[in-house]
mmCIF file of C-alpha atoms and ligand atoms in Angstrom:
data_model
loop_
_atom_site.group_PDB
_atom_site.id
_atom_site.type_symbol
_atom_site.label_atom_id
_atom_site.label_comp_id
_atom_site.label_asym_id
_atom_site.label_seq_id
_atom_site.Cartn_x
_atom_site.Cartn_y
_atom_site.Cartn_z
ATOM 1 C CA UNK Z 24 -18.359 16.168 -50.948
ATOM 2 C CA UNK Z 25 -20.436 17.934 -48.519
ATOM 3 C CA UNK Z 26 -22.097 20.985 -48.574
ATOM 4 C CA UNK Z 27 -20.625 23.172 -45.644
ATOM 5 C CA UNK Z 28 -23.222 26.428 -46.637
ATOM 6 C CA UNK Z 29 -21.714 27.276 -43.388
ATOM 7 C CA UNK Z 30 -23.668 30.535 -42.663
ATOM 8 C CA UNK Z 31 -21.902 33.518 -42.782
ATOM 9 C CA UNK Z 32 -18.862 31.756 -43.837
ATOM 10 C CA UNK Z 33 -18.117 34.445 -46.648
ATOM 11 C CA UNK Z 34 -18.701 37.193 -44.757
ATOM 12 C CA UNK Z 35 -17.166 40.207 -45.293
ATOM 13 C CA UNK Z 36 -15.714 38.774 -48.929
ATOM 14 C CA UNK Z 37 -16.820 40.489 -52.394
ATOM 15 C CA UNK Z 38 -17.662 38.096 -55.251
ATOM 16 C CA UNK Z 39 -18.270 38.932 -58.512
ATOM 17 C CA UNK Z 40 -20.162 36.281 -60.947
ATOM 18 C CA UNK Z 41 -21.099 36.326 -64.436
ATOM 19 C CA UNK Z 42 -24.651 34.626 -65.583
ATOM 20 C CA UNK Z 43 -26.505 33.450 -68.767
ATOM 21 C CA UNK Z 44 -25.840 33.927 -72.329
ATOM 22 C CA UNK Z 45 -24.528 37.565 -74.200
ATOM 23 C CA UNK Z 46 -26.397 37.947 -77.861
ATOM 24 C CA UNK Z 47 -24.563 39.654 -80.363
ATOM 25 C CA UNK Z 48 -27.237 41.587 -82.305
ATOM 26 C CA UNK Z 49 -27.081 41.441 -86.243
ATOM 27 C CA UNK Z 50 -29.900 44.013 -86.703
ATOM 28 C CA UNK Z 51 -32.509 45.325 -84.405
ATOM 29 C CA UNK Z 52 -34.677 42.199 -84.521
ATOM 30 C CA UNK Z 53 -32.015 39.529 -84.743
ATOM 31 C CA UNK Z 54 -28.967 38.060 -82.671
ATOM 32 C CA UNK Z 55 -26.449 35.534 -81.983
ATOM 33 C CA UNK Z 56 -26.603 33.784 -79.080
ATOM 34 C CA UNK Z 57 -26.643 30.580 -77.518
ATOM 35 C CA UNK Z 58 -28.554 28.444 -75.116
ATOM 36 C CA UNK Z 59 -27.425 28.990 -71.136
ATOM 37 C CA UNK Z 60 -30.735 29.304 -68.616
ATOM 38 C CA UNK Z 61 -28.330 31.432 -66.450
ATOM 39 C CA UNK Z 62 -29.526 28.960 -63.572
ATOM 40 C CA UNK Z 63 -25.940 27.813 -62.284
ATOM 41 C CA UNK Z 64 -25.110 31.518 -61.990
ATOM 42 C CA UNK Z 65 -28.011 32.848 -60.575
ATOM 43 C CA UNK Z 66 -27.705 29.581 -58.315
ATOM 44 C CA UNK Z 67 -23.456 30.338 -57.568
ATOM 45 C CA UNK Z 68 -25.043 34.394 -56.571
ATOM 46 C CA UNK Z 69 -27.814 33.351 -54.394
ATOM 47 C CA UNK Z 70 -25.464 30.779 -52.154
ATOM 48 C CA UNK Z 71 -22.553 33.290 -52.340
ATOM 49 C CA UNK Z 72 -25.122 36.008 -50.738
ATOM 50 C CA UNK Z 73 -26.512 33.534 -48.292
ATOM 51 C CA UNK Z 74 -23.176 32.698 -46.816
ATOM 52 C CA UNK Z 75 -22.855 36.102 -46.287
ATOM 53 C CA UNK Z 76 -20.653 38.217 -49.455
ATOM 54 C CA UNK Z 77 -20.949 40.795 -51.200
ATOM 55 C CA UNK Z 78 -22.286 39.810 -54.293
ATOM 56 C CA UNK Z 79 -22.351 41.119 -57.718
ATOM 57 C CA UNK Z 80 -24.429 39.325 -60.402
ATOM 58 C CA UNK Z 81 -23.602 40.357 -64.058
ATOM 59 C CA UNK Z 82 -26.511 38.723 -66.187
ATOM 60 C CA UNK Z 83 -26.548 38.137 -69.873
ATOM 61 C CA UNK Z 84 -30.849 37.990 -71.351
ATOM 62 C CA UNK Z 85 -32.525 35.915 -69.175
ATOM 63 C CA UNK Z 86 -35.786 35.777 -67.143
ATOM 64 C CA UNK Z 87 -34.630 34.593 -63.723
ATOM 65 C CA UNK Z 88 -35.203 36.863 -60.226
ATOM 66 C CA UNK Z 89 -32.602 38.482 -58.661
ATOM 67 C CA UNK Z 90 -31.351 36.034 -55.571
ATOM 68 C CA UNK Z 91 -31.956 37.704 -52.289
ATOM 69 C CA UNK Z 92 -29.200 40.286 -50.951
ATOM 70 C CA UNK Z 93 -27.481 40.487 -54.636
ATOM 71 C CA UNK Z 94 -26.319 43.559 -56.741
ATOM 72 C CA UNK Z 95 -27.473 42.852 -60.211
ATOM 73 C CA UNK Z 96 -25.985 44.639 -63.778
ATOM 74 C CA UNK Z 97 -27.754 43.361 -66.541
ATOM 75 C CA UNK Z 98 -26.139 43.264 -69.325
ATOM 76 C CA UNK Z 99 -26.498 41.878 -73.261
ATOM 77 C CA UNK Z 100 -23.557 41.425 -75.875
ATOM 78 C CA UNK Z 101 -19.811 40.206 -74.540
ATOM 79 C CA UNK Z 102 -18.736 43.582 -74.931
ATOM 80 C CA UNK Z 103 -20.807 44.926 -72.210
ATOM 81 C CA UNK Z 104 -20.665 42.085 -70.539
ATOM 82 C CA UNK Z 105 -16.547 42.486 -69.962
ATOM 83 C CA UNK Z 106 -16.861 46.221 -68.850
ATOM 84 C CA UNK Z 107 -19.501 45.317 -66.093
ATOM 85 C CA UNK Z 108 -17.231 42.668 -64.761
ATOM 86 C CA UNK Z 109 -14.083 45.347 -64.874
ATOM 87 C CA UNK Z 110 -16.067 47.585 -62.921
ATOM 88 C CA UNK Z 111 -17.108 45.787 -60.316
ATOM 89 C CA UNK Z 112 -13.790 45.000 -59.097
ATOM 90 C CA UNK Z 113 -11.811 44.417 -57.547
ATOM 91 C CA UNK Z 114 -12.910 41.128 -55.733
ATOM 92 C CA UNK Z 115 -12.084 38.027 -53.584
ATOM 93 C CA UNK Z 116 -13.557 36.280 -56.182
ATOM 94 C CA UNK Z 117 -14.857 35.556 -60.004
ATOM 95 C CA UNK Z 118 -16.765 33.305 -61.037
ATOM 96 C CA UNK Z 119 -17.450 33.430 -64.564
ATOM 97 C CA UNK Z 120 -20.646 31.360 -65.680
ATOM 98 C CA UNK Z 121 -21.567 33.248 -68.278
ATOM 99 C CA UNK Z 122 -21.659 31.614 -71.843
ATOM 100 C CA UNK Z 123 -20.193 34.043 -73.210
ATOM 101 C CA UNK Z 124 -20.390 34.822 -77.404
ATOM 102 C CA UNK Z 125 -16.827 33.918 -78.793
ATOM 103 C CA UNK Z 126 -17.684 35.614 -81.675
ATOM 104 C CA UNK Z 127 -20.620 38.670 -82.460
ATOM 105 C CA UNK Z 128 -21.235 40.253 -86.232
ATOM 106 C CA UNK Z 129 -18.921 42.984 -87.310
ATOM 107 C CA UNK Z 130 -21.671 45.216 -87.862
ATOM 108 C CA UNK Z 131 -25.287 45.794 -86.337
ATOM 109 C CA UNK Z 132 -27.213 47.018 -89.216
ATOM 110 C CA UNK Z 133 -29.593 50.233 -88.662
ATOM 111 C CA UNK Z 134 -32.265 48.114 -89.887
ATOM 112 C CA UNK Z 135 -33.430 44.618 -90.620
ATOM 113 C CA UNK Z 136 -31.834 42.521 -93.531
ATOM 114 C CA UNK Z 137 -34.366 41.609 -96.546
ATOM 115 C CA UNK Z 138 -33.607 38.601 -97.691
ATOM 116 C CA UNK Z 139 -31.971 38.490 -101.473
ATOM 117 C CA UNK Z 140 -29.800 35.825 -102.170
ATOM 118 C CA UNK Z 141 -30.048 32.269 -101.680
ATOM 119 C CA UNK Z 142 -27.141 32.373 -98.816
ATOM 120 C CA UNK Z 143 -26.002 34.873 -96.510
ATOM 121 C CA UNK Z 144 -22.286 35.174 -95.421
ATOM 122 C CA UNK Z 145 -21.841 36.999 -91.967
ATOM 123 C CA UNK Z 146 -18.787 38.313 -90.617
ATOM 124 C CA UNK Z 147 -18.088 37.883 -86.817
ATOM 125 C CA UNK Z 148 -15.507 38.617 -85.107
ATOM 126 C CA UNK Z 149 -13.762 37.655 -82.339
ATOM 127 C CA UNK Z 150 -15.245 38.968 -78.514
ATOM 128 C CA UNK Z 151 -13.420 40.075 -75.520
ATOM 129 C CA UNK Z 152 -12.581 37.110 -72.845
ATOM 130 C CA UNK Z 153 -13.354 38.269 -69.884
ATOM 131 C CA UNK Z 154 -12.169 35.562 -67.712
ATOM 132 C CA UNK Z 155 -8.811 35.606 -69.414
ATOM 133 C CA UNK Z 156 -8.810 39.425 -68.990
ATOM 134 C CA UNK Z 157 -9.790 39.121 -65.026
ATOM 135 C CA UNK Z 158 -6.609 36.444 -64.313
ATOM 136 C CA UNK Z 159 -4.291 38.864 -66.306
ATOM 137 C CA UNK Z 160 -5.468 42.491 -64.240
ATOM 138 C CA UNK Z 161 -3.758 44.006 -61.894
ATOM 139 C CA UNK Z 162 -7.028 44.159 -59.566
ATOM 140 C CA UNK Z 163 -6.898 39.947 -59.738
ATOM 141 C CA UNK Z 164 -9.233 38.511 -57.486
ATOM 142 C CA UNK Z 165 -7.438 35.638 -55.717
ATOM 143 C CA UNK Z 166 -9.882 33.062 -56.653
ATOM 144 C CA UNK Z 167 -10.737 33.130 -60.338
ATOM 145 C CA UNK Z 168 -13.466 30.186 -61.470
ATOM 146 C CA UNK Z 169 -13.877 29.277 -65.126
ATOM 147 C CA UNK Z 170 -16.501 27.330 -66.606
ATOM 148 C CA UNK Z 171 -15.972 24.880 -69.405
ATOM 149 C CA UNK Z 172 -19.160 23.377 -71.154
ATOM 150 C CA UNK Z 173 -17.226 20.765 -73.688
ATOM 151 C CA UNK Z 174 -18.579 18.023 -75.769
ATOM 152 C CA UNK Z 175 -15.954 15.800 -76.046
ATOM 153 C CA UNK Z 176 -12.232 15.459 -74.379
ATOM 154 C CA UNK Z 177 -13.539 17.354 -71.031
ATOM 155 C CA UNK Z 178 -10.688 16.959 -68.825
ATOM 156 C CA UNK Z 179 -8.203 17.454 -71.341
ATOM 157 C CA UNK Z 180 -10.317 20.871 -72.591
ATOM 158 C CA UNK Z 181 -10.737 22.317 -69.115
ATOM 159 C CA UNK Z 182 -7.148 22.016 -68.037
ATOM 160 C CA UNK Z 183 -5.737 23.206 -70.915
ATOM 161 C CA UNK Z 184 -8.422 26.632 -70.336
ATOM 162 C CA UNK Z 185 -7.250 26.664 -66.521
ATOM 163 C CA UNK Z 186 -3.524 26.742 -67.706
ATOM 164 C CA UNK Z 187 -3.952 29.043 -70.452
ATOM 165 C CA UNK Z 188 -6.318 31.284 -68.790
ATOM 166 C CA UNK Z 189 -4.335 31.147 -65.205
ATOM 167 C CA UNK Z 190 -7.396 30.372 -63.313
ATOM 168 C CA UNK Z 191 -7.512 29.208 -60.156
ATOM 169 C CA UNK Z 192 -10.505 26.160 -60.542
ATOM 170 C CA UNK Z 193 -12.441 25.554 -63.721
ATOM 171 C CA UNK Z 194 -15.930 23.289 -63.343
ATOM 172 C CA UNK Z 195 -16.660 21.257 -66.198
ATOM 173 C CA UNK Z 196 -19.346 19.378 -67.619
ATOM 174 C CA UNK Z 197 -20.542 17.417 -70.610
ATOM 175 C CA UNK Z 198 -22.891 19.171 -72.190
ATOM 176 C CA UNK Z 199 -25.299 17.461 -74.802
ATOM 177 C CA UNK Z 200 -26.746 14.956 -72.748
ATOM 178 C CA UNK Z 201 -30.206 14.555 -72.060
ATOM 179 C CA UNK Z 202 -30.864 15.962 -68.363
ATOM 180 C CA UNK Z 203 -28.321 17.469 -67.611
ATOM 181 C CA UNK Z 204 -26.360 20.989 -68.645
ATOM 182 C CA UNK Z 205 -28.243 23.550 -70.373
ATOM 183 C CA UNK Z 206 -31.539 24.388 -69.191
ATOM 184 C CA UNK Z 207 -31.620 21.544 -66.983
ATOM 185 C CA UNK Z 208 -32.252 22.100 -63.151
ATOM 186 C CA UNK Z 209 -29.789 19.410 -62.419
ATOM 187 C CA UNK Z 210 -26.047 19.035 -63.359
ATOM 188 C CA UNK Z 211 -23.136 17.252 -62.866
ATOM 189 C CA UNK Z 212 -19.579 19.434 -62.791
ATOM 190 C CA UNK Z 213 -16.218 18.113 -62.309
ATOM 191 C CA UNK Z 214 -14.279 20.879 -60.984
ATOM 192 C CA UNK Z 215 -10.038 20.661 -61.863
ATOM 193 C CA UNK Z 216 -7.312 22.907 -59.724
ATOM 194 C CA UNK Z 217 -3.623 22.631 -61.256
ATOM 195 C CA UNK Z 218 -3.338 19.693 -58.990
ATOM 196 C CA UNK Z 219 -6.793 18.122 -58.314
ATOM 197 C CA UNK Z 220 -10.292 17.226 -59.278
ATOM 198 C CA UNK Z 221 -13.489 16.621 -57.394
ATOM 199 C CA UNK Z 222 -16.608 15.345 -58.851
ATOM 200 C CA UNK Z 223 -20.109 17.475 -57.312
ATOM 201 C CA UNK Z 224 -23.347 16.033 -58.327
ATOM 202 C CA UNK Z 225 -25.430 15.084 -60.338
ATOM 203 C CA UNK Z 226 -27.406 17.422 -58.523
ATOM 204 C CA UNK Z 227 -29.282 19.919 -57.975
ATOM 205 C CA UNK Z 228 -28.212 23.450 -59.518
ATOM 206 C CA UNK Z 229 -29.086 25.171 -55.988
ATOM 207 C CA UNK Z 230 -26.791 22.449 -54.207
ATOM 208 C CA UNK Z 231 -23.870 22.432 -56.652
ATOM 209 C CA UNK Z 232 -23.448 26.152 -56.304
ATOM 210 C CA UNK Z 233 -22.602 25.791 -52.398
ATOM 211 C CA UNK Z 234 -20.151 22.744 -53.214
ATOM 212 C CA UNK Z 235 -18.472 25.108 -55.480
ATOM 213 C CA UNK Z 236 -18.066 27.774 -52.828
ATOM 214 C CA UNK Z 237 -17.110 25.473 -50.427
ATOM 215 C CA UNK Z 238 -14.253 24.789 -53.037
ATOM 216 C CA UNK Z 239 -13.538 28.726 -53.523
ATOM 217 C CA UNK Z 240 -13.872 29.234 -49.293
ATOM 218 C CA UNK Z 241 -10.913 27.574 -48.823
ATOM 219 C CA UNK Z 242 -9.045 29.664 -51.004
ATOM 220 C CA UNK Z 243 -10.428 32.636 -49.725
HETATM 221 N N1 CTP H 316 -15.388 33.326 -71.377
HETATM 222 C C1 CTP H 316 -15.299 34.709 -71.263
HETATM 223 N N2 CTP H 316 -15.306 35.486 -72.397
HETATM 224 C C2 CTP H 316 -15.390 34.920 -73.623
HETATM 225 C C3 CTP H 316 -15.479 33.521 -73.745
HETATM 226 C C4 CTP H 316 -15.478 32.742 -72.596
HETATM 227 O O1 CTP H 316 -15.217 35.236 -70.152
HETATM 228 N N3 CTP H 316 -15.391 35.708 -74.700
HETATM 229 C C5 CTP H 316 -15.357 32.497 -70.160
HETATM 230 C C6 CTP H 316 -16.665 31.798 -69.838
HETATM 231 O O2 CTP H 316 -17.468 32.595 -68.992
HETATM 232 C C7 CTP H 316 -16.200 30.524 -69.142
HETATM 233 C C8 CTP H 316 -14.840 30.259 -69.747
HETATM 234 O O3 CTP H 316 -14.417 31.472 -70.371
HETATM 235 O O4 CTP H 316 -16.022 30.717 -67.765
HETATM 236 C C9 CTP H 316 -14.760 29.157 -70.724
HETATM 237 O O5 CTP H 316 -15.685 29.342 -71.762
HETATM 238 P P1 CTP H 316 -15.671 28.331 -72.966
HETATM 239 O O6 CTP H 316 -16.641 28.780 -74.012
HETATM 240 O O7 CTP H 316 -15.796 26.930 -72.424
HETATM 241 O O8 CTP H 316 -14.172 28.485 -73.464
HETATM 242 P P2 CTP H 316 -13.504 29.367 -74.564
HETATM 243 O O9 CTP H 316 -12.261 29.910 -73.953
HETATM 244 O O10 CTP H 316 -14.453 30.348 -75.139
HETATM 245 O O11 CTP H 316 -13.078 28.287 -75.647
HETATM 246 P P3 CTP H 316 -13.976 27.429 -76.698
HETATM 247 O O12 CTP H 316 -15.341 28.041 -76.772
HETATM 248 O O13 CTP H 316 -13.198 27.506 -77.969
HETATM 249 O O14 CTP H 316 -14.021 26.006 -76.136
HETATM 250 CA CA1 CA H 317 -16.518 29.794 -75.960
#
């Protein structure tokens, strides 16, 4: 499809979007995490503000600028990550491209594990869901985006996460190839409503991110 980027076409709207990984700390020298660049987010922020809204960015650890016209929270673990969202609504929009941490370690400990044993058990537990938590509030923005990074099974994954999550669109892509996903400047999403799905890219991050909003500007 094409890129409308209309200028000023969001005027006036407020978006919200959530960026990059969350790390779960164990200790004070170690995490869990996972590997998201942020750049699709950071992308999705600097379009949104172009076009004209009101953008907040809610970044996980990353090194990326702050886009141009755009309120940024930085944040690090899930936790934090949810009550930075919460606050900055309500919204016209969320767009949640965070990779978020499904699961962090029960406990931080005051200071760093010695090794001992030949294995190590750790006990994580389950995070908050944001997304999930933003369809369900009261304040619901009227366009909620999901992201889906899935390995396998993509379409059936990422409708079964817009149903169960009651979003409005959720963008998908296969992650694990070379090129493309992760890290990558270049993607290819294929984004799913309740009753459609369009294909955007491969392309450029920077270029998918106003296809997107084109997608969310009509539902604005
Ligand atoms: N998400 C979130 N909070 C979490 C986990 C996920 O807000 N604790 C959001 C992500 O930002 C993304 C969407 O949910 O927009 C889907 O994330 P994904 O990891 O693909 O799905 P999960 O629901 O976590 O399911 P699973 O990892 O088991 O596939
Ligand atoms: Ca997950």
């Amino acid at each position: 499809i094409q890129a409308q980027g209309g200028a000023g076409d969001l005027l006036g709207r407020r978006i919200v979007v959530s960026a990059g990984p969350t790390y779960e700390d164990l200790d004070p020298v170690r995490y869990v995490g996972n590997r998201s660049s942020g750049k699709m987010g950071f992308a999705i922020a600097a379009a949104a503000a172009r076009r004209g809204a009101e953008v907040t960015l809610v970044a996980g650890p990353v090194h990326l600028p702050t886009p141009a016209g755009v309120h940024r929270v930085d944040v690090r673990s899930a936790a934090q990550l949810r009550d930075a969202v919460l606050a900055a609504l309500p919204a016209d929009a969320y767009i949640g491209a965070a990779a978020v941490a499904d699961y962090a370690p029960r406990t931080v400990a005051d200071n760093k594990i010695k090794k001992s044993a030949d294995t190590l058990t750790l006990e994580l537990v389950r995070t908050p869901d944001t997304l999930a938590e933003v369809a369900a509030s009261k304040s619901r923005p009227r366009c909620v985006v999901g992201f889906a990074a899935e390995t396998e099974n993509v379409e059936g994954h990422a409708r079964d996460k817009l149903r169960k999550k009651n979003l409005d669109l959720i963008a998908a892509n296969r992650v694990g190839l070379a090129g493309s996903g992760f890290e990558s400047d270049d993607n290819a999403l294929t984004v799913y409503s309740a009753d459609a799905a369009r294909e955007l890219g491969p392309a450029p991050k920077t270029r998918l991110a106003d296809q997107l909003l084109d997608l969310i500007a009509e539902r604005l």
